[in-house]
Short mmCIF file of C-alpha atoms in Angstrom, two decimals:
data_model
loop_
_atom_site.label_atom_id
_atom_site.label_comp_id
_atom_site.label_asym_id
_atom_site.label_seq_id
_atom_site.Cartn_x
_atom_site.Cartn_y
_atom_site.Cartn_z
CA UNK A 12 2.03 0.83 -11.98
CA UNK A 13 5.67 -0.29 -9.96
CA UNK A 14 6.32 0.03 -6.10
CA UNK A 15 9.66 -0.08 -5.20
CA UNK A 16 10.13 -1.65 -2.00
CA UNK A 17 13.24 -0.10 0.48
CA UNK A 18 15.01 -2.90 2.38
CA UNK A 19 13.58 -1.63 5.67
CA UNK A 20 10.12 -1.72 4.08
CA UNK A 21 10.85 -5.11 2.58
CA UNK A 22 12.05 -6.56 6.21
CA UNK A 23 9.13 -5.00 7.95
CA UNK A 24 6.34 -6.79 5.48
CA UNK A 25 8.11 -10.01 5.81
CA UNK A 26 7.97 -10.01 9.19
CA UNK A 27 4.32 -9.52 9.49
CA UNK A 28 2.88 -11.14 6.51
CA UNK A 29 2.72 -14.42 7.65
CA UNK A 30 0.53 -16.39 5.31
CA UNK A 31 -1.42 -13.03 4.51
CA UNK A 32 -1.68 -10.85 1.29
CA UNK A 33 -0.60 -7.27 1.15
CA UNK A 34 -3.04 -5.08 -0.40
CA UNK A 35 -3.07 -1.36 -1.09
CA UNK A 36 -6.43 0.50 -1.11
CA UNK A 37 -7.57 3.45 -1.60
CA UNK A 38 -9.72 4.43 1.80
CA UNK A 39 -12.56 6.93 1.54
CA UNK A 40 -14.50 5.53 4.69
CA UNK A 41 -15.37 8.69 7.03
CA UNK A 42 -13.42 11.52 3.79
CA UNK A 43 -16.98 12.87 2.74
CA UNK A 44 -16.31 11.94 -0.63
CA UNK A 45 -15.60 9.25 -2.98
CA UNK A 46 -12.75 10.85 -4.52
CA UNK A 47 -11.25 12.14 -1.41
CA UNK A 48 -9.22 9.27 0.79
CA UNK A 49 -5.88 7.75 2.17
CA UNK A 50 -3.70 5.03 1.03
CA UNK A 51 -3.82 2.18 3.45
CA UNK A 52 -2.16 -1.27 3.69
CA UNK A 53 -4.11 -4.05 4.33
CA UNK A 54 -3.01 -7.52 5.37
CA UNK A 55 -6.06 -10.03 4.23
CA UNK A 56 -6.86 -13.71 3.90
CA UNK A 57 -8.07 -13.74 0.63
CA UNK A 58 -8.04 -11.61 -2.93
CA UNK A 59 -11.24 -11.23 -4.82
CA UNK A 60 -11.72 -11.02 -8.42
CA UNK A 61 -11.17 -7.14 -9.06
CA UNK A 62 -7.51 -7.46 -7.04
CA UNK A 63 -4.49 -7.08 -9.53
CA UNK A 64 -1.31 -7.71 -8.98
CA UNK A 65 1.35 -4.51 -8.54
CA UNK A 66 4.57 -4.58 -9.94
CA UNK A 67 7.30 -4.73 -7.04
CA UNK A 68 10.63 -5.44 -6.48
CA UNK A 69 10.29 -8.16 -3.67
CA UNK A 70 6.82 -8.56 -1.55
CA UNK A 71 3.42 -8.71 -4.02
CA UNK A 72 1.30 -6.17 -3.40
CA UNK A 73 -2.40 -5.89 -4.70
CA UNK A 74 -4.74 -3.42 -5.37
CA UNK A 75 -8.42 -3.29 -6.86
CA UNK A 76 -8.34 -2.51 -9.93
CA UNK A 77 -10.59 0.52 -9.73
CA UNK A 78 -8.44 2.18 -7.72
CA UNK A 79 -5.24 2.29 -9.84
CA UNK A 80 -6.44 5.69 -10.51
CA UNK A 81 -5.74 7.46 -7.28
CA UNK A 82 -1.95 6.36 -7.41
CA UNK A 83 0.76 7.48 -9.06
CA UNK A 84 2.57 5.02 -11.86
CA UNK A 85 5.60 5.12 -9.91
CA UNK A 86 5.82 4.90 -6.11
CA UNK A 87 8.57 3.98 -3.14
CA UNK A 88 7.12 2.49 0.19
CA UNK A 89 9.49 3.00 3.17
CA UNK A 90 9.36 2.56 6.60
CA UNK A 91 9.26 6.00 9.22
CA UNK A 92 11.89 5.76 11.69
CA UNK A 93 10.43 5.25 15.18
CA UNK A 94 6.77 6.08 14.02
CA UNK A 95 5.92 1.99 13.47
CA UNK A 96 4.31 2.80 9.83
CA UNK A 97 5.26 3.06 6.12
CA UNK A 98 5.49 6.13 3.92
CA UNK A 99 3.87 6.19 0.43
CA UNK A 100 5.67 8.38 -2.05
CA UNK A 101 6.11 9.37 -5.88
CA UNK A 102 8.53 11.28 -8.03
CA UNK A 103 5.61 13.86 -7.59
CA UNK A 104 4.50 13.75 -4.45
CA UNK A 105 3.81 12.19 -0.89
CA UNK A 106 0.83 9.72 -1.04
CA UNK A 107 0.88 9.30 2.51
CA UNK A 108 3.58 10.09 5.11
CA UNK A 109 2.18 8.05 7.87
CA UNK A 110 0.71 4.82 6.39
CA UNK A 111 -1.11 2.38 8.86
CA UNK A 112 -0.62 -1.31 8.08
CA UNK A 113 -4.06 -2.58 9.24
CA UNK A 114 -4.85 -6.49 9.88
CA UNK A 115 -8.25 -7.46 8.27
#
């Protein structure tokens, strides 16, 4: 899996990351089913043993190994103009047009 970060995404992540790790999750809370969910970016203090590094062109992104199935092999992370959020897309689909970055 590879996530290409746009220049704007790199700048935004570097500005807010500090000493935290960036983690991409497939959040199913409140979605009614374990296969219905939404991609969310987290800023976390510590990684857990099931987290794997995703290939990127800059800022490291981590993901829980069992959630890889919910994402495409090639994705792009960009910033949404004027919205203060991210967009995650692939050549096949927009996975999340307004993805939050949540600090935990």
